[in-house]
Short mmCIF file of C-alpha atoms in Angstrom, two decimals:
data_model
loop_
_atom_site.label_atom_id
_atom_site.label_comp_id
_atom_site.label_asym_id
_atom_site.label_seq_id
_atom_site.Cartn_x
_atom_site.Cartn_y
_atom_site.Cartn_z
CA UNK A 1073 -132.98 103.77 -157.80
CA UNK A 1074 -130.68 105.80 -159.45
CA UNK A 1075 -128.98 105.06 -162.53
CA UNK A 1076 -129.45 101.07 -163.18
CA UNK A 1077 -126.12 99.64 -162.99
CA UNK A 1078 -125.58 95.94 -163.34
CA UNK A 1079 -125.26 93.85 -160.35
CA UNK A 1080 -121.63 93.16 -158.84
CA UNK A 1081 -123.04 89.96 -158.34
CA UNK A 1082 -123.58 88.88 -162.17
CA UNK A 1083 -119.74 89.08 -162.29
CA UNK A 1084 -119.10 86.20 -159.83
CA UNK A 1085 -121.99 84.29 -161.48
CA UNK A 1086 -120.27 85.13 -164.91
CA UNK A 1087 -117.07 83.86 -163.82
CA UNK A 1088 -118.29 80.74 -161.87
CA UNK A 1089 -120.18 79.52 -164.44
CA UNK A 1090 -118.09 80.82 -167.32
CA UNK A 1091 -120.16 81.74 -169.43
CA UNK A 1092 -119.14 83.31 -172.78
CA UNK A 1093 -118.37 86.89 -173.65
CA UNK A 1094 -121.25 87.17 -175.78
CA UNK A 1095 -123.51 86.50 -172.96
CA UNK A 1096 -121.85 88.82 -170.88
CA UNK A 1097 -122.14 91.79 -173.44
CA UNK A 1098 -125.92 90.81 -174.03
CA UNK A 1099 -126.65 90.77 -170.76
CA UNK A 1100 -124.82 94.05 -169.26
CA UNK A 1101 -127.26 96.46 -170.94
CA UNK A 1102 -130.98 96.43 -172.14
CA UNK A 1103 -131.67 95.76 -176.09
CA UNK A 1104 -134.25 98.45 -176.52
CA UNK A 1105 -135.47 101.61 -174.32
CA UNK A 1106 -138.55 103.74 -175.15
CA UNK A 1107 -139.08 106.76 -173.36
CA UNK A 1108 -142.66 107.93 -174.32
CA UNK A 1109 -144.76 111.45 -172.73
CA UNK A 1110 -148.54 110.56 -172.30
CA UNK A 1111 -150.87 113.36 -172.78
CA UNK A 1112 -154.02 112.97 -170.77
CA UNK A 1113 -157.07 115.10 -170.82
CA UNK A 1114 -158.57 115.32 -167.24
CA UNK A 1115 -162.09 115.03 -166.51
CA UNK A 1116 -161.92 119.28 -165.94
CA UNK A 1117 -160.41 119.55 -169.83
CA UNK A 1118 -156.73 120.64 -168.57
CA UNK A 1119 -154.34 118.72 -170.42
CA UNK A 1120 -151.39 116.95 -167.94
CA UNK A 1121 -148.43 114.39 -169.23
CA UNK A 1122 -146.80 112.08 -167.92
CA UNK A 1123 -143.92 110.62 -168.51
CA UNK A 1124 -143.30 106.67 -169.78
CA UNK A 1125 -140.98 104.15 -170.55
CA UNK A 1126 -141.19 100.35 -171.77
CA UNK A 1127 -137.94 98.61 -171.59
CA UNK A 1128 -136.98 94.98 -173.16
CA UNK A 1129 -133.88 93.76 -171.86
CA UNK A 1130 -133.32 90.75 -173.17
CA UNK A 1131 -135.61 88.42 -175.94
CA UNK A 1132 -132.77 85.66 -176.74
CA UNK A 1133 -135.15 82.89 -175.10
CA UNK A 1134 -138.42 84.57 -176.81
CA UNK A 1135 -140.48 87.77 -176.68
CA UNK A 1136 -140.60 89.99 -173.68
CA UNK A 1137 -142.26 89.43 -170.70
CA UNK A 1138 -143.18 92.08 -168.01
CA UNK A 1139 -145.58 94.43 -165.98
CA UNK A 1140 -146.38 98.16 -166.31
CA UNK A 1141 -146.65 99.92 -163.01
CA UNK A 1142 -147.97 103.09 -162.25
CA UNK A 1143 -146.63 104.77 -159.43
CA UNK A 1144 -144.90 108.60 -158.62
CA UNK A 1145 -141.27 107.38 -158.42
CA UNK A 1146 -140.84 105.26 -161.81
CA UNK A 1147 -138.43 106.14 -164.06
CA UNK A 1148 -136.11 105.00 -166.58
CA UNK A 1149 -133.50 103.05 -164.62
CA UNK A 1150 -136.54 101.20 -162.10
CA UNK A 1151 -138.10 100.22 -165.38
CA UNK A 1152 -134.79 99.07 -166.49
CA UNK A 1153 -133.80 96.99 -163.23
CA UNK A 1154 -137.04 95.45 -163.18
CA UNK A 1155 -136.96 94.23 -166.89
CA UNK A 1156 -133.41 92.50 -166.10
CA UNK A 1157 -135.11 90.61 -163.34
CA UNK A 1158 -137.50 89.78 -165.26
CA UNK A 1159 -134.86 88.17 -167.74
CA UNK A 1160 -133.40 85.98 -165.22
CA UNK A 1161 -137.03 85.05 -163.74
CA UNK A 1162 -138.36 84.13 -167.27
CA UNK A 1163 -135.01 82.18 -167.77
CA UNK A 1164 -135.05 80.66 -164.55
CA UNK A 1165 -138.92 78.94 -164.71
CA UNK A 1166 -137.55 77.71 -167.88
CA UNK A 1167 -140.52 80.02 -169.80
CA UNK A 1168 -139.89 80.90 -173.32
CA UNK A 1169 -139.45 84.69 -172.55
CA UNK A 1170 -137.02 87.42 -172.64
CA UNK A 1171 -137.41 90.09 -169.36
CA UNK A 1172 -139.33 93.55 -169.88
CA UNK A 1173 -140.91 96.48 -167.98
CA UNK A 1174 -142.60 99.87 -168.48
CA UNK A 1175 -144.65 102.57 -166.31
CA UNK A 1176 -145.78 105.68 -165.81
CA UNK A 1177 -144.73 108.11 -163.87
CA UNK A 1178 -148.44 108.81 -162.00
CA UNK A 1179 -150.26 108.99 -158.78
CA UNK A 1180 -153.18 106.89 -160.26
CA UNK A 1181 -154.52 107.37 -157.02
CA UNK A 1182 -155.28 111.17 -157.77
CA UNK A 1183 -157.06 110.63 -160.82
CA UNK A 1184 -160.47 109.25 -161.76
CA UNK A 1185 -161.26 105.94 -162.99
CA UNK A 1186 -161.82 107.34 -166.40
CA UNK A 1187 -158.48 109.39 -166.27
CA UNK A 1188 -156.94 106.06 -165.83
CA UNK A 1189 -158.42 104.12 -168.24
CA UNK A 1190 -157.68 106.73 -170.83
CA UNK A 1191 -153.99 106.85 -169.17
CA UNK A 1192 -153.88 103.14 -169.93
CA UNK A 1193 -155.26 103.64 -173.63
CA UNK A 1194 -152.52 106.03 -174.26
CA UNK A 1195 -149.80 104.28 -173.28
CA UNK A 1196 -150.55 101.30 -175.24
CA UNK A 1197 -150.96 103.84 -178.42
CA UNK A 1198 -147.59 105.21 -177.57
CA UNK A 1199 -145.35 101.73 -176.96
CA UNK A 1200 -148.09 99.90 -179.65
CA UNK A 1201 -144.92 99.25 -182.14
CA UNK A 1202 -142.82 97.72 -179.34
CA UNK A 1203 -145.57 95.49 -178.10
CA UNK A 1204 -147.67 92.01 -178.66
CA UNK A 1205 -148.09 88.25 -178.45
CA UNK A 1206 -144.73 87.99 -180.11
CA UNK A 1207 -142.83 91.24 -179.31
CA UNK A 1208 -143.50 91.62 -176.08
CA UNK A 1209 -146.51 91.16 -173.85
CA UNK A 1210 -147.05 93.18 -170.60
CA UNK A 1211 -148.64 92.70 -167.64
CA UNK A 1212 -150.25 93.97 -164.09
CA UNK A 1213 -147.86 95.69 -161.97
CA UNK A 1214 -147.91 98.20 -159.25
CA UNK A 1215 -151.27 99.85 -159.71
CA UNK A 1216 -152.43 97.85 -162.38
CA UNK A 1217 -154.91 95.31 -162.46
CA UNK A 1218 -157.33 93.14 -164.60
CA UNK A 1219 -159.42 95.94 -165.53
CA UNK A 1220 -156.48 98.19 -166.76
CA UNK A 1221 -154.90 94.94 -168.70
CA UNK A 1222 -158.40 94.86 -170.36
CA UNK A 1223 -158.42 98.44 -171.18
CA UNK A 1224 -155.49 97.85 -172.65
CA UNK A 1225 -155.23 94.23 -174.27
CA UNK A 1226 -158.66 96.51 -175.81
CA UNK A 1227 -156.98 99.39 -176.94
CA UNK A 1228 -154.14 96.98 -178.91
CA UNK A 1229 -157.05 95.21 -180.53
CA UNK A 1230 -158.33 98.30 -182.15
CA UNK A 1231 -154.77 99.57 -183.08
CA UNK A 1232 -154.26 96.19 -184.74
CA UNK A 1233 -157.74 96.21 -186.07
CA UNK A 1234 -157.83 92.38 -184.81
CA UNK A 1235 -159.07 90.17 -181.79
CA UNK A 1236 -155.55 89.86 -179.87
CA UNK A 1237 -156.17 88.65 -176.35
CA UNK A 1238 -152.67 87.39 -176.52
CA UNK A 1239 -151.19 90.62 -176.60
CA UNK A 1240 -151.60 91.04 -172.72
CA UNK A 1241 -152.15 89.23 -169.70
CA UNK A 1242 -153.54 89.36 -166.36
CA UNK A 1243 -156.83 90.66 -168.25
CA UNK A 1244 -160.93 89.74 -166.44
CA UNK A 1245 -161.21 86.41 -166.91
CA UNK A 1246 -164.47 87.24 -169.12
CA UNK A 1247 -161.98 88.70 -171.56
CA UNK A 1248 -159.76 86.41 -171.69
CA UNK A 1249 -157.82 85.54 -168.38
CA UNK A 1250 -156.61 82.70 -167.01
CA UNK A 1251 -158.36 81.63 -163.59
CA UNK A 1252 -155.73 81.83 -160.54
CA UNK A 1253 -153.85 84.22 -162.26
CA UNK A 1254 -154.81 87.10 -159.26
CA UNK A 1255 -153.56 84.87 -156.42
CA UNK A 1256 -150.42 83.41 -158.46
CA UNK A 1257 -147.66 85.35 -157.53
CA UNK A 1258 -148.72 84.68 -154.05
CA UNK A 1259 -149.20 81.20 -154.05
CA UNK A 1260 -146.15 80.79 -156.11
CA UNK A 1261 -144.33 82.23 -152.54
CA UNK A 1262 -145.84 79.94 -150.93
CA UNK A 1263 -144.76 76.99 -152.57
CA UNK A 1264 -141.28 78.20 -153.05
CA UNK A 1265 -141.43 78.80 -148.69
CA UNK A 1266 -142.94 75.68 -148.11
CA UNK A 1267 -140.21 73.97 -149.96
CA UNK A 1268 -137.69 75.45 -148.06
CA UNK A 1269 -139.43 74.70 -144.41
CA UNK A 1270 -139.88 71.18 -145.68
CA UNK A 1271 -135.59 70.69 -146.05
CA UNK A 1272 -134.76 72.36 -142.79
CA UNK A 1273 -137.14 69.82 -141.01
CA UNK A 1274 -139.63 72.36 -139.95
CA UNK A 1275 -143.58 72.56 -140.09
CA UNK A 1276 -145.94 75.68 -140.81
CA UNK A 1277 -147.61 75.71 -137.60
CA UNK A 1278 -144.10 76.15 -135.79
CA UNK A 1279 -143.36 78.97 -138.18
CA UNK A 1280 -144.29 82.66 -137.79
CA UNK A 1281 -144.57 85.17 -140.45
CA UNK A 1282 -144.81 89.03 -140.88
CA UNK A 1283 -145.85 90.31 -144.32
CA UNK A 1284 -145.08 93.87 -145.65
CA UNK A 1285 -147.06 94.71 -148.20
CA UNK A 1286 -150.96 93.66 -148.46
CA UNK A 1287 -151.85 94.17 -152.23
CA UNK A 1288 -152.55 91.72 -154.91
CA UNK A 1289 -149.16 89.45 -154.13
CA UNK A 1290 -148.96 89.84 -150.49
CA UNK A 1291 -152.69 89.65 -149.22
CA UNK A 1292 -153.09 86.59 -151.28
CA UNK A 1293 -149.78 85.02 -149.97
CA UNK A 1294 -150.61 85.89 -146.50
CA UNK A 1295 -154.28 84.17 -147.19
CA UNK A 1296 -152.73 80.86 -148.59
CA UNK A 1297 -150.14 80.78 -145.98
CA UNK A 1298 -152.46 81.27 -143.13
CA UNK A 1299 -155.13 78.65 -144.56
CA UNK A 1300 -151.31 75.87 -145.01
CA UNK A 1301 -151.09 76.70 -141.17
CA UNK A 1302 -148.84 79.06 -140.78
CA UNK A 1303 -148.65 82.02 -137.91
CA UNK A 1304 -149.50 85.53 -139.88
CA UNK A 1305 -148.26 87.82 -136.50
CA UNK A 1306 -148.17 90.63 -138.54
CA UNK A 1307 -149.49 92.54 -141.90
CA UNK A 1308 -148.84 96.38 -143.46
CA UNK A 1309 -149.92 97.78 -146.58
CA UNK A 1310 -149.26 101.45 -147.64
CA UNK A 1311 -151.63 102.85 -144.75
CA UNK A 1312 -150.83 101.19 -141.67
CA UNK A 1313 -149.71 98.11 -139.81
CA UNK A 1314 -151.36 95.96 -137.23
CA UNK A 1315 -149.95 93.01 -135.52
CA UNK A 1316 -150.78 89.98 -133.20
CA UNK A 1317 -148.15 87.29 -131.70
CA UNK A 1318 -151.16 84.81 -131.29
CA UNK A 1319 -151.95 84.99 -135.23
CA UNK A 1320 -154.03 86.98 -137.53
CA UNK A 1321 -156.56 85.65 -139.56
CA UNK A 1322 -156.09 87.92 -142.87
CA UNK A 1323 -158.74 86.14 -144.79
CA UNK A 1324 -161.33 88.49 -143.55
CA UNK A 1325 -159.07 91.46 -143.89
CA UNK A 1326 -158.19 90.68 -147.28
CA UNK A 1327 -161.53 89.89 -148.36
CA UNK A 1328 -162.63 93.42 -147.36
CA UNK A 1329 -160.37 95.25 -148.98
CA UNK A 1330 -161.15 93.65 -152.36
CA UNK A 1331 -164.75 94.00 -151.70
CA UNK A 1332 -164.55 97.68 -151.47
CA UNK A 1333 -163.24 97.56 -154.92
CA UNK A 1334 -165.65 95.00 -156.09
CA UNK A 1335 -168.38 96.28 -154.51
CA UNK A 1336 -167.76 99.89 -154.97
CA UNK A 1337 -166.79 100.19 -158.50
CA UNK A 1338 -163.24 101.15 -157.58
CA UNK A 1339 -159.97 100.69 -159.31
CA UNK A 1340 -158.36 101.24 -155.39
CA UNK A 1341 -158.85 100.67 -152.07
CA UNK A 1342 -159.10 103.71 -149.86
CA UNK A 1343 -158.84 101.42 -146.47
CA UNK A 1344 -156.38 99.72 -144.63
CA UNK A 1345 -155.58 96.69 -143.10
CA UNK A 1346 -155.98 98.55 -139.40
CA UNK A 1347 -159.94 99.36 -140.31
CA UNK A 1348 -161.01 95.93 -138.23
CA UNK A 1349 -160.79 95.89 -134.98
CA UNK A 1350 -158.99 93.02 -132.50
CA UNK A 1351 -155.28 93.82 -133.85
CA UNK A 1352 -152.56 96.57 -131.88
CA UNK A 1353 -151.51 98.84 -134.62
CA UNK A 1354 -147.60 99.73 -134.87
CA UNK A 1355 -145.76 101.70 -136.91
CA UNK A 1356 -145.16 99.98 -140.48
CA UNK A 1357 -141.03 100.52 -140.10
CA UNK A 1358 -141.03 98.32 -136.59
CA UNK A 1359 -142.73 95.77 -138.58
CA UNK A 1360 -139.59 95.05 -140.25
CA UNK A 1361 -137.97 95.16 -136.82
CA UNK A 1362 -140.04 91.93 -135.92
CA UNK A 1363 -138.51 89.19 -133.91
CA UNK A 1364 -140.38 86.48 -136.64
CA UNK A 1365 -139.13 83.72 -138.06
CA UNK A 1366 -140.10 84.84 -142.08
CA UNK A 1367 -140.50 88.36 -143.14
CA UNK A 1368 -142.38 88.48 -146.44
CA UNK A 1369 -141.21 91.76 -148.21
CA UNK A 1370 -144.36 92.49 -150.41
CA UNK A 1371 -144.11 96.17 -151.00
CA UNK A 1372 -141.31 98.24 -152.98
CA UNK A 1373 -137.68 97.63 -154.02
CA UNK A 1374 -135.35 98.87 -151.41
CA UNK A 1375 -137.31 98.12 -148.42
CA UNK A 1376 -134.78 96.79 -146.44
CA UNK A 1377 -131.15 98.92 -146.88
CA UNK A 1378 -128.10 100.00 -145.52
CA UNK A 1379 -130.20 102.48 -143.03
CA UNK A 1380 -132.39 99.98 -141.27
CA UNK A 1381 -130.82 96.17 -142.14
CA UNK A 1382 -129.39 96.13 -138.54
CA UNK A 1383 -133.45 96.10 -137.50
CA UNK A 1384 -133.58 93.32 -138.91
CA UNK A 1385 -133.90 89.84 -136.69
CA UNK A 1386 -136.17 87.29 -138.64
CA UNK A 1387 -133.63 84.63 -139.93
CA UNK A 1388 -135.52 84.08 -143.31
CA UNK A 1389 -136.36 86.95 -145.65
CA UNK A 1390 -138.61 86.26 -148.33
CA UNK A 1391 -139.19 88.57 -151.33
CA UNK A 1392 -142.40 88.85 -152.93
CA UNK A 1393 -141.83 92.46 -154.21
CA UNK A 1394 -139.07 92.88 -157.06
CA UNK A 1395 -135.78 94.05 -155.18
CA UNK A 1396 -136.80 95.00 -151.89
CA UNK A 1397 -133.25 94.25 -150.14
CA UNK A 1398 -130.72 96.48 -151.66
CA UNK A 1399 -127.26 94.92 -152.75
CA UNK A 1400 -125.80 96.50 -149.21
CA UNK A 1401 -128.38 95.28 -147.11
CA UNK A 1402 -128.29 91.61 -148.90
CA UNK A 1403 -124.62 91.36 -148.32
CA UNK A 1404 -124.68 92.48 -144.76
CA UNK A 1405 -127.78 90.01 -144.06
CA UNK A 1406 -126.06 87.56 -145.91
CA UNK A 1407 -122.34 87.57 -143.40
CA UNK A 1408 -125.00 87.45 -140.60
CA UNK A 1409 -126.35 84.34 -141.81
CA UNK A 1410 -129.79 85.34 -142.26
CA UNK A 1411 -131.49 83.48 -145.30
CA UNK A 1412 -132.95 85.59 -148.31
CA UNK A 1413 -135.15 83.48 -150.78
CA UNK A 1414 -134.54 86.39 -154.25
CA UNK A 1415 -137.61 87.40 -155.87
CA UNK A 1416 -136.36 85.85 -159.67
CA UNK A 1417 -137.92 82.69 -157.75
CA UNK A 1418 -140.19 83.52 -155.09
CA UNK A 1419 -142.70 85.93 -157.15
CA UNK A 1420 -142.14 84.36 -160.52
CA UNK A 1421 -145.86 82.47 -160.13
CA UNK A 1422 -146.88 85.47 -161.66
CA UNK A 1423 -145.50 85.36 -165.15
CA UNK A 1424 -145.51 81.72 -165.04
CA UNK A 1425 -149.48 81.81 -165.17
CA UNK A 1426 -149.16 84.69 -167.68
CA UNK A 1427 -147.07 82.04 -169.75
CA UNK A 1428 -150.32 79.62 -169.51
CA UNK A 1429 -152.85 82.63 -169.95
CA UNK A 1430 -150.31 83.30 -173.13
CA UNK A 1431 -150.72 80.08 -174.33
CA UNK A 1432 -154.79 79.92 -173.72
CA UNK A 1433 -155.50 83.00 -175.73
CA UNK A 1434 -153.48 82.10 -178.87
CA UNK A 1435 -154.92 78.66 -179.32
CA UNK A 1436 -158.35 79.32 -177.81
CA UNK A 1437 -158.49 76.61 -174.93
CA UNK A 1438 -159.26 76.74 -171.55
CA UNK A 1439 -157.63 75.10 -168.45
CA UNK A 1440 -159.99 75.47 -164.91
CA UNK A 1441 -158.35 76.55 -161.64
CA UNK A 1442 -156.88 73.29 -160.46
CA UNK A 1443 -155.16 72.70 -163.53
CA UNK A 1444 -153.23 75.95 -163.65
CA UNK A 1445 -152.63 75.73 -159.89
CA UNK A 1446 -151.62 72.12 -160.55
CA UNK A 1447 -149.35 72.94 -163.40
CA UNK A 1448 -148.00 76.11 -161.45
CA UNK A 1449 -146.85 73.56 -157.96
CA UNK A 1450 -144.91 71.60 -160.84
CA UNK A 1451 -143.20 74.40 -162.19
CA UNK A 1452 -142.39 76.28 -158.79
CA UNK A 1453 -141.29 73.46 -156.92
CA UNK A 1454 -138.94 72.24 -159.91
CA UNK A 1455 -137.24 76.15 -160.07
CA UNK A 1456 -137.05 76.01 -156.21
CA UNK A 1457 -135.57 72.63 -155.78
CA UNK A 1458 -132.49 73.75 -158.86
CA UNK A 1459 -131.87 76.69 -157.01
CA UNK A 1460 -131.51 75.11 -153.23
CA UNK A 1461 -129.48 71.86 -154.59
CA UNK A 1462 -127.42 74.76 -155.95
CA UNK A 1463 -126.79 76.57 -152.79
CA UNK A 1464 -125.62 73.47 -151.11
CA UNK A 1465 -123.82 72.38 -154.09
CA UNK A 1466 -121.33 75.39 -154.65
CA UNK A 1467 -121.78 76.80 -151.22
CA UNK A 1468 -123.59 79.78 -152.29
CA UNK A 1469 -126.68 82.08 -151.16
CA UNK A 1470 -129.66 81.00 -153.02
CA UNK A 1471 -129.40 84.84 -155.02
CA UNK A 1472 -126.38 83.89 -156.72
CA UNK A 1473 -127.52 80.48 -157.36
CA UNK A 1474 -131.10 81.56 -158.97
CA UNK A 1475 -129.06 83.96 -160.94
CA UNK A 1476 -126.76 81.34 -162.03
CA UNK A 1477 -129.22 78.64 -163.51
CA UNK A 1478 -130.72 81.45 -165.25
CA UNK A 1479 -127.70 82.93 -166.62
CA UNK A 1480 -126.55 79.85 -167.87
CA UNK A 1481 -129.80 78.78 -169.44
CA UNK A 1482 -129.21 82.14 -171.41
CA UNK A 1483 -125.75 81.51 -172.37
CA UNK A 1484 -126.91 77.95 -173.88
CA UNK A 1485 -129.28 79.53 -176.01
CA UNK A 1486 -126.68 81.63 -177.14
CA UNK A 1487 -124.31 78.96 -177.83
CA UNK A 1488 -126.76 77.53 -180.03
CA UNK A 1489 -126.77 80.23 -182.08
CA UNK A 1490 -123.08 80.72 -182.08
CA UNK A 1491 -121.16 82.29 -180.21
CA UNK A 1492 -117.56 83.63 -180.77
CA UNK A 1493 -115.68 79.91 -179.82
CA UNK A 1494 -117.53 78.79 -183.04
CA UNK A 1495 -117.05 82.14 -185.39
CA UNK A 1496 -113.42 82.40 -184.09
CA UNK A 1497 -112.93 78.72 -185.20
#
C-alpha cells in the first residue's frame, strides 16, 4: 500500500444509504495516529530500532479493536487501512468496538525469541497511553501469537501496576484466553462459506477449494472445512505450494507445523506445507490460477491485482486475509461475475471471540469451547445472512453491502448523539 486513501466504494455506500455528513467526515480519516521508534537491544548488545505505529480509526461504537502485526513491509498507511476495516468489521458483527491497528516494521523471523519478546515489551511501553480494556485493546496479527499477546497483556500489567487481562486478547489460555479463540477466524470462514453454499443449493462434498495462506486463519479453515466435507485440492503458505485434485487431507499437515512450534519451543515454523510427501508441488502464483470452485485468500492484502486477476478462474473468492483483492482486481472480478465474500465478514470470527475473551477477563467467568463456538455460529451466521439478503435486495456485490450495514450502524450511533439535522434545527 501506498498512501491509505479511502475507498471509492464508501462513496456509493454513503450515497445509497444516505447517511449524514457527520458520518462521512468521521469516517474519511482515522481519529488518532501514533508513530512510535522501538529500540531493541539484540542478544550481541548492538542496539537496532524499528519503526511502529498504532492507529484508532474510529471508537464511536466503543473502544478500539485490532491486531499488531509484525512483518518487513508495515507502515503507516497498511496500519491505517487495516484499522478502517476493522471499523466496519466491529460495526458489522454488531460488537461494541471502534476499528484499530498497529505493527512493527520487523523480520521477527531474524531475531531470537528473546529479541521478540523484548520487541513486544517495548512496543506496549511505547503505545501504553493509547491502549487498554477501554481505550483500545489489541490483538494477534501477522506474526503474533498467544505467547506475544501474553508478553504483552504482561508488560501493560506492570505499567499499570494492576492485574489487566482485559487489556489484550488472543493471550495462552492459562493467562487468560478464551478457548477457540486460535481456530476462530477460521471457523468463522467457514460458517460464513457454508452459508453461502447452502442458498445456491450446493453441498460441501461437490465443492472444491484451494487455500492461500496456511497460518493461524487459513490452516485452521482448511482443517474445519476438510473435516464439513469439503475438497481441499490445494494449500500454500509462505514456502511453497502443493496440490492434489483428489483432495488433501491438511489435518496432518497442519498439525505438524504447529507441533514444531509446540514441540520445539518456537515462536515460528521453519517448514512448509510441501515437507510430507504424497502431494505435486507447484509454484504458489499458479495456485491462484486454479480451475476450483473457492479460492480462500489467507495470506497478504493485495494478493490478487490488476497484474494477475485475469489468472483467475474459481467463481467464488473468499477472503480470510484483510484486503487481499485490490479495488482493481475486485471490480474487474466483479463485471466477470465471479463472487467475492469481503473479509469485514468472512474473518471477523476473530475479533468476535476477542469480544467474548473481552468480556471473560473483566468479569472473571469462563465459557468452555462449545459455548464460544456456539455463540460464535449465532453471531456469524446472523452478519452473513444481513449481508446476502442485502445483495439480493439492492442488487449489489456482497462488499458494498457488508460495508453498508456497517456504515449505517455507525451513522445511527451518531444520530443518537446528534448530528447536524438536530444542531441545525
Amino acid at each position: 500500500m501506498s498512501d491509505f486513501e479511502i475507498p471509492a466504494l464508501l462513496d456509493r455506500v454513503f450515497d445509497r444509504s444516505e447517511v449524514s455528513g457527520d458520518t462521512r467526515a468521521l469516517l474519511t480519516t482515522p481519529i488518532r495516529a501514533l508513530r512510535v521508534t522501538i529500540p531493541l537491544r539484540r542478544d550481541d548488545g548492538t542496539l537496532d530500532a524499528y519503526p511502529a505505529w498504532r492507529v484508532q480509526y474510529d471508537t464511536t461504537l466503543g473502544p478500539g479493536k485490532g491486531g499488531v502485526r509484525f512483518h518487513p513491509a508495515v507502515c503507516g498507511a497498511e496500519v491505517t487501512g487495516l484499522s478502517f476495516w476493522m471499523t466496519l468489521k466491529c460495526a458489522l458483527l454488531d460488537l461494541p468496538f471502534g476499528g484499530a491497528k498497529g505493527g512493527i516494521q520487523v523480520d521477527p523471523k531474524a531475531l531470537s525469541p528473546l529479541e521478540v519478546e523484548r520487541l513486544a515489551r517495548g512496543y506496549v511501553a511505547a503505545v501504553a497511553d493509547l491502549i487498554g480494556p477501554d481505550r483500545d485493546i489489541p490483538a494477534p496479527d501477522v506474526n503474533t501469537n498467544p505467547r506475544i499477546m501474553g508478553w504483552m497483556a504482561d508488560e501493560y500489567s506492570k505499567i499499570a501496576r494492576s492485574h489487566q487481562p482485559a487489556a489484550m486478547t488472543g493471550k495462552p489460555y492459562e493467562l487468560g484466553g478464551c478457548e477457540a479463540r486460535m481456530t476462530a477466524t477460521g471457523r468463522g470462514a467457514l460458517i460464513v462459506l457454508q452459508e453461502w453454499i447452502a442458498r445456491q443449493g450446493k453441498r460441501p462434498e461437490d465443492i472444491t477449494i484451494a487455500v492461500q495462506g496456511f497460518g493461524s486463519a487459513g490452516g485452521n479453515f482448511a482443517c474445519l472445512a476438510h473435516e464439513a466435507g469439503f475438497r481441499i485440492v490445494a494449500v500454500s503458505d509462505s514456502k511453497a505450494a502443493i496440490r492434489d485434485p483428489e483432495g488433501i487431507d491438511p489435518v496432518p499437515i497442519f498439525a505438524c507445523k504447529q507441533a514444531e512450534k509446540e514441540e520445539g519451543d518456537m515462536l515460528y515454523c521453519s517448514s512448509s506445507v510441501a515437507d510430507q510427501d504424497g502431494q505435486e508441488e507447484i509454484a504458489q502464483d499458479d495456485l491462484l490460477k486454479l480451475d476450483v470452485d473457492v479460492l480462500a485468500l489467507a495470506a497478504m492484502e493485495d494478493a490478487v491485482t490488476k497484474a494477475n486477476v485475469g489468472d483467475i478462474k474459481a467463481p467464488l473468492i473468499v477472503e480470510l486475509a484483510n484486503g487481499p483483492v485490490s479495488a482493481e482486481a475486485d471490480e474487474t472480478l466483479t463485471r466477470r461475475d465471479h463472487t467475492l465474500l469481503p473479509g469485514v465478514l468472512v474473518n471477523a470470527g476473530g475479533v468476535t471471540v476477542s469480544y467474548y475473551e473481552w468480556m471473560q477477563s473483566r468479569s472473571g467467568a469462563h465459557w468452555d469451547a462449545e459455548t464460544v463456538e456456539a455463540r460464535l455460529k449465532s453471531r456469524m451466521v446472523d452478519a452473513a445472512t444481513r449481508v446476502f439478503e442485502r445483495m439480493d435486495e439492492e442488487d449489489v456485490p456482497a462488499r458494498e453491502a457488508a460495508y453498508s450495514l456497517a456504515v449505517e450502524r455507525i451513522a445511527r450511533a451518531v444520530k443518537s448523539r446528534g448530528d447536524r439535522s438536530y444542531f441545525a434545527g
